[in-house]
Amino acid sequence: MGSMGISEALTPWQEIVAEKQSAVKKLVPSEWILPDALWQDLTLPLEANPNRIIEKDIPRRSGLMSTRELQITEAYTTAQLLSALAQGTFSSLEVTTAFCKRAAIAQQLTSCLTEVFYDSALKRAKELDDYLASHGRPSGPLHGLPISLKDSFKLKGIDSSVGFVSLVNKPAEQNSVLVDILLELGAVLYVKTNIPQTMMTADSHNNVWGRTLNPHNTTLTAGGSTGGEGALIAFRGSPLGIGTDIAGSIRIPSLCCGIYGFKPSSARIPFGNQQAPVPDEFSLIHCSAGPMANSFEALQLLTEAVISARPARKDSTCLDVPWQTLAPLSSSERLNIGVLTEDTSLAFYPPVKRVLNNTCTLLAEKGHNLVPIGPERSHVASLAELSMAAFTLDIKGMFAFIASSGEPVVPSVAACAAPSQGEALKSFWAGFEQMDMYHKIASLEAQIHRLKEEWRKLWNEFNLDAVICPGAQHTAVKHDTYGFPPFTVFLNVLDYPACIIPFGKASKDLDPEAKDFGDAGSYNPEETDQAPTAIQVFTSNMRDEVCLQVGKLIDEILNQSQG
């Protein structure tokens, strides 16, 4: 930097970022770097031009991956990989190498990763292969499987900066509880993935690691806050990832990137010792950790394995509730499935409405009983409003992380602090100005409890097995325009388990008319053409096994319809 002019000199926070990014790049083998010729087929800058990365089949065209490595990452479900690893058909070393390579390619195209530790992952994979050879059995139910982690999970000796410059170069002193359990179950950990600054927006963009791009269309958001996982898994750079969800942070990237995601009830999968932007004791709405993958069966596989390990013995925030093995649903069984109907104040975009209608048609054809639930009974808008109030009770901590380094606020975070948002909160708290924090929390809890009671009555009144609805009013949208997520966050307030099932695509041919939704944005058929669409399935609190069982049934019906 000696020859750099004064106007070009880096600020202290920029120097920290430049050094950090340089250090991480040195951890990537030079033979995993994409050849210059491949970039000529892309329109730069990527985030400003609609590059359809997945369609371009860059891992195959790059020549960086062998035919066998391409097969490992593309042709097998997570369950099939685990079976092959347990039998020794694949070694963990070759599977881990394949996914490390593909993750490195994904990073160059989508900026989906933060920390990488390929060398230690390959060393562990070799040790697991040796274990299988010497013991004649796998080391655990996740033996030899590479698993990616959201950046908020701590690994001893590795940063969990969660997009804050002030947390760079502050390695964790011990692992997150879930990390220890995954290792005990036989997993190989190899990368951590990108998130938004503050982890409280749906755009995985920060000043440390940049902006994660959606591999289906690089002008669209990959979602957040677990957006790096969404992009990586969609690119097939990970067979199974772990995210967290307090407002939709697993489900939003899943629906944006066209993958499967599961938010369990809180306290089923351990959340202990994470790097968070808010104090640990702030728990009016509880966060969940959960799986993301390219197949539905992987969601249950991970959830069952972790819960069966009795995580409550290691994490006091976990409930010691065993995994419940359910009797299989018979082909003749008819379920009562609630369907959230449209709220004019939270109108569905045309592709979302079409996919929900198609889902209902397919379920009805199979004989399932569909029960419409209107907005006056679902209270989605009211629950979302309560969540916004809860999240803004005390946000000084996360902005202190930003201020302490001098880094700027990124656009999606700035949008959260826009005057319109402030006015909405002022309106909500009208009449409560004189309340102290204790009474504000008590007031919120009382209102949340009232709506939980309304939902309790709904489950009983219609004897519901599950409920379906969109995961969002829209598909993935342009960067920094996602906004507040009512159709995911209302389930966090209720603390219900919920899964995202990808189904269909947005289509400028099927839904050709543009439409303005006011404060909720606008539908542009050209911009979102071929973006993934999805369905959300949920059950009541602690019925996680039922949610996964019904979700699997619905996924099979929807997938069969697509041939």
PDB file of C-alpha atoms in Angstrom, residues 299-536:
ATOM      1  CA  LEU A 299     -34.095 -32.756   7.191  1.00  0.00           C
ATOM      2  CA  GLN A 300     -35.402 -35.661   9.253  1.00  0.00           C
ATOM      3  CA  LEU A 301     -32.089 -37.498   9.137  1.00  0.00           C
ATOM      4  CA  LEU A 302     -30.224 -34.616  10.799  1.00  0.00           C
ATOM      5  CA  THR A 303     -32.992 -33.728  13.236  1.00  0.00           C
ATOM      6  CA  GLU A 304     -33.435 -37.312  14.414  1.00  0.00           C
ATOM      7  CA  ALA A 305     -29.695 -37.890  14.786  1.00  0.00           C
ATOM      8  CA  VAL A 306     -29.161 -34.763  16.899  1.00  0.00           C
ATOM      9  CA  ILE A 307     -32.235 -35.198  19.114  1.00  0.00           C
ATOM     10  CA  SER A 308     -31.380 -38.878  19.644  1.00  0.00           C
ATOM     11  CA  ALA A 309     -27.985 -37.769  20.971  1.00  0.00           C
ATOM     12  CA  ARG A 310     -29.826 -36.198  23.955  1.00  0.00           C
ATOM     13  CA  PRO A 311     -28.433 -32.676  23.531  1.00  0.00           C
ATOM     14  CA  ALA A 312     -30.008 -31.518  26.821  1.00  0.00           C
ATOM     15  CA  ARG A 313     -27.138 -33.247  28.594  1.00  0.00           C
ATOM     16  CA  LYS A 314     -24.814 -30.653  27.049  1.00  0.00           C
ATOM     17  CA  ASP A 315     -27.075 -27.616  26.709  1.00  0.00           C
ATOM     18  CA  SER A 316     -29.393 -26.356  29.453  1.00  0.00           C
ATOM     19  CA  THR A 317     -31.495 -24.475  26.895  1.00  0.00           C
ATOM     20  CA  CYS A 318     -32.497 -27.805  25.304  1.00  0.00           C
ATOM     21  CA  LEU A 319     -35.482 -29.879  26.376  1.00  0.00           C
ATOM     22  CA  ASP A 320     -34.691 -33.504  27.169  1.00  0.00           C
ATOM     23  CA  VAL A 321     -37.485 -34.776  24.933  1.00  0.00           C
ATOM     24  CA  PRO A 322     -36.653 -37.951  22.990  1.00  0.00           C
ATOM     25  CA  TRP A 323     -37.192 -38.372  19.277  1.00  0.00           C
ATOM     26  CA  GLN A 324     -40.620 -39.878  18.633  1.00  0.00           C
ATOM     27  CA  THR A 325     -40.751 -42.565  15.956  1.00  0.00           C
ATOM     28  CA  LEU A 326     -44.174 -42.330  14.317  1.00  0.00           C
ATOM     29  CA  ALA A 327     -46.125 -45.088  12.635  1.00  0.00           C
ATOM     30  CA  PRO A 328     -45.958 -44.643   8.847  1.00  0.00           C
ATOM     31  CA  LEU A 329     -48.880 -42.878   7.222  1.00  0.00           C
ATOM     32  CA  SER A 330     -50.930 -45.359   5.217  1.00  0.00           C
ATOM     33  CA  SER A 331     -51.743 -44.620   1.591  1.00  0.00           C
ATOM     34  CA  SER A 332     -55.435 -44.515   2.500  1.00  0.00           C
ATOM     35  CA  GLU A 333     -55.040 -42.019   5.341  1.00  0.00           C
ATOM     36  CA  ARG A 334     -56.738 -38.671   4.774  1.00  0.00           C
ATOM     37  CA  LEU A 335     -55.358 -35.656   6.605  1.00  0.00           C
ATOM     38  CA  ASN A 336     -57.016 -32.433   7.721  1.00  0.00           C
ATOM     39  CA  ILE A 337     -54.744 -29.735   6.302  1.00  0.00           C
ATOM     40  CA  GLY A 338     -55.368 -26.072   7.010  1.00  0.00           C
ATOM     41  CA  VAL A 339     -54.698 -23.541   4.243  1.00  0.00           C
ATOM     42  CA  LEU A 340     -54.018 -19.898   5.078  1.00  0.00           C
ATOM     43  CA  THR A 341     -56.060 -17.796   2.679  1.00  0.00           C
ATOM     44  CA  GLU A 342     -54.930 -14.449   1.358  1.00  0.00           C
ATOM     45  CA  ASP A 343     -54.956 -11.304   3.470  1.00  0.00           C
ATOM     46  CA  THR A 344     -55.491  -8.238   1.291  1.00  0.00           C
ATOM     47  CA  SER A 345     -52.980  -6.358   3.434  1.00  0.00           C
ATOM     48  CA  LEU A 346     -50.413  -9.119   2.800  1.00  0.00           C
ATOM     49  CA  ALA A 347     -51.358 -10.023  -0.767  1.00  0.00           C
ATOM     50  CA  PHE A 348     -49.662 -12.948  -2.499  1.00  0.00           C
ATOM     51  CA  TYR A 349     -47.667 -12.233  -5.651  1.00  0.00           C
ATOM     52  CA  PRO A 350     -49.051 -14.062  -8.740  1.00  0.00           C
ATOM     53  CA  PRO A 351     -46.462 -16.919  -8.801  1.00  0.00           C
ATOM     54  CA  VAL A 352     -46.983 -17.562  -5.093  1.00  0.00           C
ATOM     55  CA  LYS A 353     -50.777 -17.620  -5.440  1.00  0.00           C
ATOM     56  CA  ARG A 354     -50.541 -19.973  -8.425  1.00  0.00           C
ATOM     57  CA  VAL A 355     -48.260 -22.426  -6.614  1.00  0.00           C
ATOM     58  CA  LEU A 356     -50.453 -22.435  -3.501  1.00  0.00           C
ATOM     59  CA  ASN A 357     -53.532 -23.127  -5.630  1.00  0.00           C
ATOM     60  CA  ASN A 358     -51.717 -25.928  -7.473  1.00  0.00           C
ATOM     61  CA  THR A 359     -50.677 -27.452  -4.153  1.00  0.00           C
ATOM     62  CA  CYS A 360     -54.247 -27.406  -2.880  1.00  0.00           C
ATOM     63  CA  THR A 361     -55.485 -29.044  -6.086  1.00  0.00           C
ATOM     64  CA  LEU A 362     -52.943 -31.859  -5.839  1.00  0.00           C
ATOM     65  CA  LEU A 363     -53.657 -32.492  -2.154  1.00  0.00           C
ATOM     66  CA  ALA A 364     -57.417 -32.544  -2.769  1.00  0.00           C
ATOM     67  CA  GLU A 365     -56.944 -35.016  -5.632  1.00  0.00           C
ATOM     68  CA  LYS A 366     -55.269 -37.346  -3.144  1.00  0.00           C
ATOM     69  CA  GLY A 367     -58.325 -37.103  -0.899  1.00  0.00           C
ATOM     70  CA  HIS A 368     -56.955 -34.841   1.809  1.00  0.00           C
ATOM     71  CA  ASN A 369     -59.407 -32.457   3.481  1.00  0.00           C
ATOM     72  CA  LEU A 370     -58.427 -28.816   3.049  1.00  0.00           C
ATOM     73  CA  VAL A 371     -59.619 -26.327   5.654  1.00  0.00           C
ATOM     74  CA  PRO A 372     -59.464 -22.629   4.668  1.00  0.00           C
ATOM     75  CA  ILE A 373     -58.211 -20.378   7.474  1.00  0.00           C
ATOM     76  CA  GLY A 374     -58.808 -16.682   6.874  1.00  0.00           C
ATOM     77  CA  PRO A 375     -56.639 -13.819   8.110  1.00  0.00           C
ATOM     78  CA  GLU A 376     -59.144 -13.049  10.866  1.00  0.00           C
ATOM     79  CA  ARG A 377     -58.286 -16.455  12.379  1.00  0.00           C
ATOM     80  CA  SER A 378     -54.602 -16.825  11.457  1.00  0.00           C
ATOM     81  CA  HIS A 379     -53.527 -13.411  12.841  1.00  0.00           C
ATOM     82  CA  VAL A 380     -50.401 -13.411  10.645  1.00  0.00           C
ATOM     83  CA  ALA A 381     -50.252  -9.609  10.461  1.00  0.00           C
ATOM     84  CA  SER A 382     -50.772  -9.173  14.214  1.00  0.00           C
ATOM     85  CA  LEU A 383     -48.144 -11.764  15.100  1.00  0.00           C
ATOM     86  CA  ALA A 384     -45.674 -10.160  12.697  1.00  0.00           C
ATOM     87  CA  GLU A 385     -46.321  -6.758  14.277  1.00  0.00           C
ATOM     88  CA  LEU A 386     -45.668  -8.201  17.735  1.00  0.00           C
ATOM     89  CA  SER A 387     -42.400  -9.687  16.504  1.00  0.00           C
ATOM     90  CA  MET A 388     -41.223  -6.340  15.148  1.00  0.00           C
ATOM     91  CA  ALA A 389     -41.922  -4.721  18.483  1.00  0.00           C
ATOM     92  CA  ALA A 390     -40.094  -7.519  20.311  1.00  0.00           C
ATOM     93  CA  PHE A 391     -37.021  -7.340  18.082  1.00  0.00           C
ATOM     94  CA  THR A 392     -36.713  -3.581  18.577  1.00  0.00           C
ATOM     95  CA  LEU A 393     -37.043  -3.529  22.360  1.00  0.00           C
ATOM     96  CA  ASP A 394     -33.274  -3.458  22.658  1.00  0.00           C
ATOM     97  CA  ILE A 395     -31.189  -3.242  19.488  1.00  0.00           C
ATOM     98  CA  LYS A 396     -28.392  -1.075  20.867  1.00  0.00           C
ATOM     99  CA  GLY A 397     -26.062  -4.053  21.157  1.00  0.00           C
ATOM    100  CA  MET A 398     -25.969  -4.969  17.488  1.00  0.00           C
ATOM    101  CA  PHE A 399     -25.417  -1.377  16.393  1.00  0.00           C
ATOM    102  CA  ALA A 400     -22.651  -1.054  18.977  1.00  0.00           C
ATOM    103  CA  PHE A 401     -20.800  -3.826  17.116  1.00  0.00           C
ATOM    104  CA  ILE A 402     -21.021  -1.691  13.959  1.00  0.00           C
ATOM    105  CA  ALA A 403     -20.084   1.603  15.583  1.00  0.00           C
ATOM    106  CA  SER A 404     -17.044   0.230  17.400  1.00  0.00           C
ATOM    107  CA  SER A 405     -15.199  -0.493  14.133  1.00  0.00           C
ATOM    108  CA  GLY A 406     -16.304   2.588  12.194  1.00  0.00           C
ATOM    109  CA  GLU A 407     -17.708   0.452   9.375  1.00  0.00           C
ATOM    110  CA  PRO A 408     -20.840   1.722   7.570  1.00  0.00           C
ATOM    111  CA  VAL A 409     -24.303   0.201   7.829  1.00  0.00           C
ATOM    112  CA  VAL A 410     -25.136  -1.912   4.744  1.00  0.00           C
ATOM    113  CA  PRO A 411     -28.251  -1.002   2.687  1.00  0.00           C
ATOM    114  CA  SER A 412     -30.559  -3.787   3.935  1.00  0.00           C
ATOM    115  CA  VAL A 413     -29.848  -2.863   7.553  1.00  0.00           C
ATOM    116  CA  ALA A 414     -30.304   0.831   6.799  1.00  0.00           C
ATOM    117  CA  ALA A 415     -33.708   0.002   5.304  1.00  0.00           C
ATOM    118  CA  CYS A 416     -34.754  -1.543   8.621  1.00  0.00           C
ATOM    119  CA  ALA A 417     -34.079   1.800  10.288  1.00  0.00           C
ATOM    120  CA  ALA A 418     -35.958   3.767   7.622  1.00  0.00           C
ATOM    121  CA  PRO A 419     -38.473   6.402   8.790  1.00  0.00           C
ATOM    122  CA  SER A 420     -41.438   4.290   7.655  1.00  0.00           C
ATOM    123  CA  GLN A 421     -40.349   1.473   9.964  1.00  0.00           C
ATOM    124  CA  GLY A 422     -39.863   3.905  12.807  1.00  0.00           C
ATOM    125  CA  GLU A 423     -43.326   5.372  12.306  1.00  0.00           C
ATOM    126  CA  ALA A 424     -44.866   1.899  12.362  1.00  0.00           C
ATOM    127  CA  LEU A 425     -43.218   1.153  15.696  1.00  0.00           C
ATOM    128  CA  LYS A 426     -44.237   4.513  17.130  1.00  0.00           C
ATOM    129  CA  SER A 427     -47.808   3.684  16.182  1.00  0.00           C
ATOM    130  CA  PHE A 428     -47.553   0.281  17.836  1.00  0.00           C
ATOM    131  CA  TRP A 429     -46.179   1.696  21.073  1.00  0.00           C
ATOM    132  CA  ALA A 430     -48.667   4.603  21.200  1.00  0.00           C
ATOM    133  CA  GLY A 431     -50.018   4.723  24.719  1.00  0.00           C
ATOM    134  CA  PHE A 432     -47.061   2.771  26.119  1.00  0.00           C
ATOM    135  CA  GLU A 433     -44.526   5.614  26.174  1.00  0.00           C
ATOM    136  CA  GLN A 434     -44.401   5.735  29.958  1.00  0.00           C
ATOM    137  CA  MET A 435     -43.783   2.005  30.331  1.00  0.00           C
ATOM    138  CA  ASP A 436     -40.425   0.734  31.494  1.00  0.00           C
ATOM    139  CA  MET A 437     -38.809  -2.244  29.764  1.00  0.00           C
ATOM    140  CA  TYR A 438     -40.320  -4.760  32.187  1.00  0.00           C
ATOM    141  CA  HIS A 439     -43.883  -3.619  31.520  1.00  0.00           C
ATOM    142  CA  LYS A 440     -43.300  -3.455  27.754  1.00  0.00           C
ATOM    143  CA  ILE A 441     -42.123  -7.065  27.792  1.00  0.00           C
ATOM    144  CA  ALA A 442     -45.070  -8.070  29.955  1.00  0.00           C
ATOM    145  CA  SER A 443     -47.468  -6.346  27.570  1.00  0.00           C
ATOM    146  CA  LEU A 444     -45.955  -8.121  24.575  1.00  0.00           C
ATOM    147  CA  GLU A 445     -46.047 -11.475  26.314  1.00  0.00           C
ATOM    148  CA  ALA A 446     -49.712 -11.021  27.157  1.00  0.00           C
ATOM    149  CA  GLN A 447     -50.584 -10.246  23.533  1.00  0.00           C
ATOM    150  CA  ILE A 448     -48.534 -13.155  22.246  1.00  0.00           C
ATOM    151  CA  HIS A 449     -50.189 -15.511  24.710  1.00  0.00           C
ATOM    152  CA  ARG A 450     -53.638 -14.359  23.559  1.00  0.00           C
ATOM    153  CA  LEU A 451     -52.849 -15.211  19.937  1.00  0.00           C
ATOM    154  CA  LYS A 452     -51.273 -18.537  20.896  1.00  0.00           C
ATOM    155  CA  GLU A 453     -54.547 -19.333  22.612  1.00  0.00           C
ATOM    156  CA  GLU A 454     -56.464 -18.454  19.447  1.00  0.00           C
ATOM    157  CA  TRP A 455     -54.310 -20.882  17.503  1.00  0.00           C
ATOM    158  CA  ARG A 456     -54.803 -23.590  20.140  1.00  0.00           C
ATOM    159  CA  LYS A 457     -58.530 -23.312  19.534  1.00  0.00           C
ATOM    160  CA  LEU A 458     -57.999 -23.557  15.762  1.00  0.00           C
ATOM    161  CA  TRP A 459     -56.101 -26.844  15.981  1.00  0.00           C
ATOM    162  CA  ASN A 460     -58.877 -28.346  18.084  1.00  0.00           C
ATOM    163  CA  GLU A 461     -61.829 -26.878  16.200  1.00  0.00           C
ATOM    164  CA  PHE A 462     -60.785 -28.386  12.867  1.00  0.00           C
ATOM    165  CA  ASN A 463     -58.745 -31.319  14.199  1.00  0.00           C
ATOM    166  CA  LEU A 464     -55.855 -30.158  12.040  1.00  0.00           C
ATOM    167  CA  ASP A 465     -52.892 -32.388  11.255  1.00  0.00           C
ATOM    168  CA  ALA A 466     -50.884 -29.558   9.683  1.00  0.00           C
ATOM    169  CA  VAL A 467     -51.269 -26.218   7.929  1.00  0.00           C
ATOM    170  CA  ILE A 468     -49.828 -24.980   4.632  1.00  0.00           C
ATOM    171  CA  CYS A 469     -49.127 -21.441   3.461  1.00  0.00           C
ATOM    172  CA  PRO A 470     -46.496 -19.571   1.457  1.00  0.00           C
ATOM    173  CA  GLY A 471     -43.159 -18.915   3.100  1.00  0.00           C
ATOM    174  CA  ALA A 472     -43.383 -15.370   1.766  1.00  0.00           C
ATOM    175  CA  GLN A 473     -45.715 -13.197  -0.272  1.00  0.00           C
ATOM    176  CA  HIS A 474     -43.149 -13.339  -3.075  1.00  0.00           C
ATOM    177  CA  THR A 475     -40.220 -15.313  -4.431  1.00  0.00           C
ATOM    178  CA  ALA A 476     -36.623 -14.162  -4.158  1.00  0.00           C
ATOM    179  CA  VAL A 477     -36.591 -10.464  -5.050  1.00  0.00           C
ATOM    180  CA  LYS A 478     -33.995  -7.870  -6.037  1.00  0.00           C
ATOM    181  CA  HIS A 479     -31.195  -7.204  -3.566  1.00  0.00           C
ATOM    182  CA  ASP A 480     -32.113  -5.148  -0.486  1.00  0.00           C
ATOM    183  CA  THR A 481     -35.876  -5.214  -1.207  1.00  0.00           C
ATOM    184  CA  TYR A 482     -37.088  -8.287   0.713  1.00  0.00           C
ATOM    185  CA  GLY A 483     -38.530  -6.331   3.641  1.00  0.00           C
ATOM    186  CA  PHE A 484     -40.095  -7.715   6.809  1.00  0.00           C
ATOM    187  CA  PRO A 485     -41.117 -11.426   6.569  1.00  0.00           C
ATOM    188  CA  PRO A 486     -44.618 -11.895   8.062  1.00  0.00           C
ATOM    189  CA  PHE A 487     -45.185 -15.435   6.736  1.00  0.00           C
ATOM    190  CA  THR A 488     -42.124 -16.847   8.430  1.00  0.00           C
ATOM    191  CA  VAL A 489     -41.826 -14.721  11.573  1.00  0.00           C
ATOM    192  CA  PHE A 490     -45.382 -15.377  12.787  1.00  0.00           C
ATOM    193  CA  LEU A 491     -44.375 -19.011  13.315  1.00  0.00           C
ATOM    194  CA  ASN A 492     -41.365 -17.949  15.388  1.00  0.00           C
ATOM    195  CA  VAL A 493     -43.694 -15.994  17.669  1.00  0.00           C
ATOM    196  CA  LEU A 494     -45.921 -19.068  18.020  1.00  0.00           C
ATOM    197  CA  ASP A 495     -42.790 -21.272  18.297  1.00  0.00           C
ATOM    198  CA  TYR A 496     -44.163 -23.768  15.766  1.00  0.00           C
ATOM    199  CA  PRO A 497     -42.009 -26.143  13.703  1.00  0.00           C
ATOM    200  CA  ALA A 498     -42.115 -25.385   9.981  1.00  0.00           C
ATOM    201  CA  CYS A 499     -40.501 -26.629   6.787  1.00  0.00           C
ATOM    202  CA  ILE A 500     -40.024 -25.213   3.315  1.00  0.00           C
ATOM    203  CA  ILE A 501     -40.691 -27.457   0.324  1.00  0.00           C
ATOM    204  CA  PRO A 502     -39.515 -26.150  -3.065  1.00  0.00           C
ATOM    205  CA  PHE A 503     -42.231 -26.538  -5.698  1.00  0.00           C
ATOM    206  CA  GLY A 504     -42.290 -24.958  -9.128  1.00  0.00           C
ATOM    207  CA  LYS A 505     -40.873 -21.754 -10.559  1.00  0.00           C
ATOM    208  CA  ALA A 506     -41.989 -18.206 -11.164  1.00  0.00           C
ATOM    209  CA  SER A 507     -42.949 -17.776 -14.808  1.00  0.00           C
ATOM    210  CA  LYS A 508     -43.309 -14.673 -16.935  1.00  0.00           C
ATOM    211  CA  ASP A 509     -45.438 -16.780 -19.297  1.00  0.00           C
ATOM    212  CA  LEU A 510     -47.853 -18.152 -16.696  1.00  0.00           C
ATOM    213  CA  ASP A 511     -47.999 -14.910 -14.689  1.00  0.00           C
ATOM    214  CA  PRO A 512     -47.305 -12.214 -17.289  1.00  0.00           C
ATOM    215  CA  GLU A 513     -48.921  -9.151 -15.710  1.00  0.00           C
ATOM    216  CA  ALA A 514     -46.818  -6.826 -13.551  1.00  0.00           C
ATOM    217  CA  LYS A 515     -48.475  -5.701 -10.335  1.00  0.00           C
ATOM    218  CA  ASP A 516     -47.794  -3.028  -7.715  1.00  0.00           C
ATOM    219  CA  PHE A 517     -48.297  -4.052  -4.073  1.00  0.00           C
ATOM    220  CA  GLY A 518     -47.584  -0.657  -2.508  1.00  0.00           C
ATOM    221  CA  ASP A 519     -45.379  -0.887   0.574  1.00  0.00           C
ATOM    222  CA  ALA A 520     -44.994  -4.639  -0.060  1.00  0.00           C
ATOM    223  CA  GLY A 521     -43.142  -3.989  -3.333  1.00  0.00           C
ATOM    224  CA  SER A 522     -44.091  -4.937  -6.867  1.00  0.00           C
ATOM    225  CA  TYR A 523     -44.208  -8.035  -9.037  1.00  0.00           C
ATOM    226  CA  ASN A 524     -42.053  -7.817 -12.159  1.00  0.00           C
ATOM    227  CA  PRO A 525     -42.459 -10.949 -14.325  1.00  0.00           C
ATOM    228  CA  GLU A 526     -39.161 -10.417 -16.130  1.00  0.00           C
ATOM    229  CA  GLU A 527     -37.045  -9.842 -13.022  1.00  0.00           C
ATOM    230  CA  THR A 528     -38.160 -12.973 -11.160  1.00  0.00           C
ATOM    231  CA  ASP A 529     -38.777 -15.337 -14.080  1.00  0.00           C
ATOM    232  CA  GLN A 530     -37.703 -18.888 -13.140  1.00  0.00           C
ATOM    233  CA  ALA A 531     -37.044 -17.957  -9.510  1.00  0.00           C
ATOM    234  CA  PRO A 532     -37.866 -20.907  -7.223  1.00  0.00           C
ATOM    235  CA  THR A 533     -41.285 -21.065  -5.571  1.00  0.00           C
ATOM    236  CA  ALA A 534     -42.152 -23.019  -2.455  1.00  0.00           C
ATOM    237  CA  ILE A 535     -44.741 -24.142   0.080  1.00  0.00           C
ATOM    238  CA  GLN A 536     -44.452 -23.879   3.865  1.00  0.00           C
TER     239      GLN A 536
END
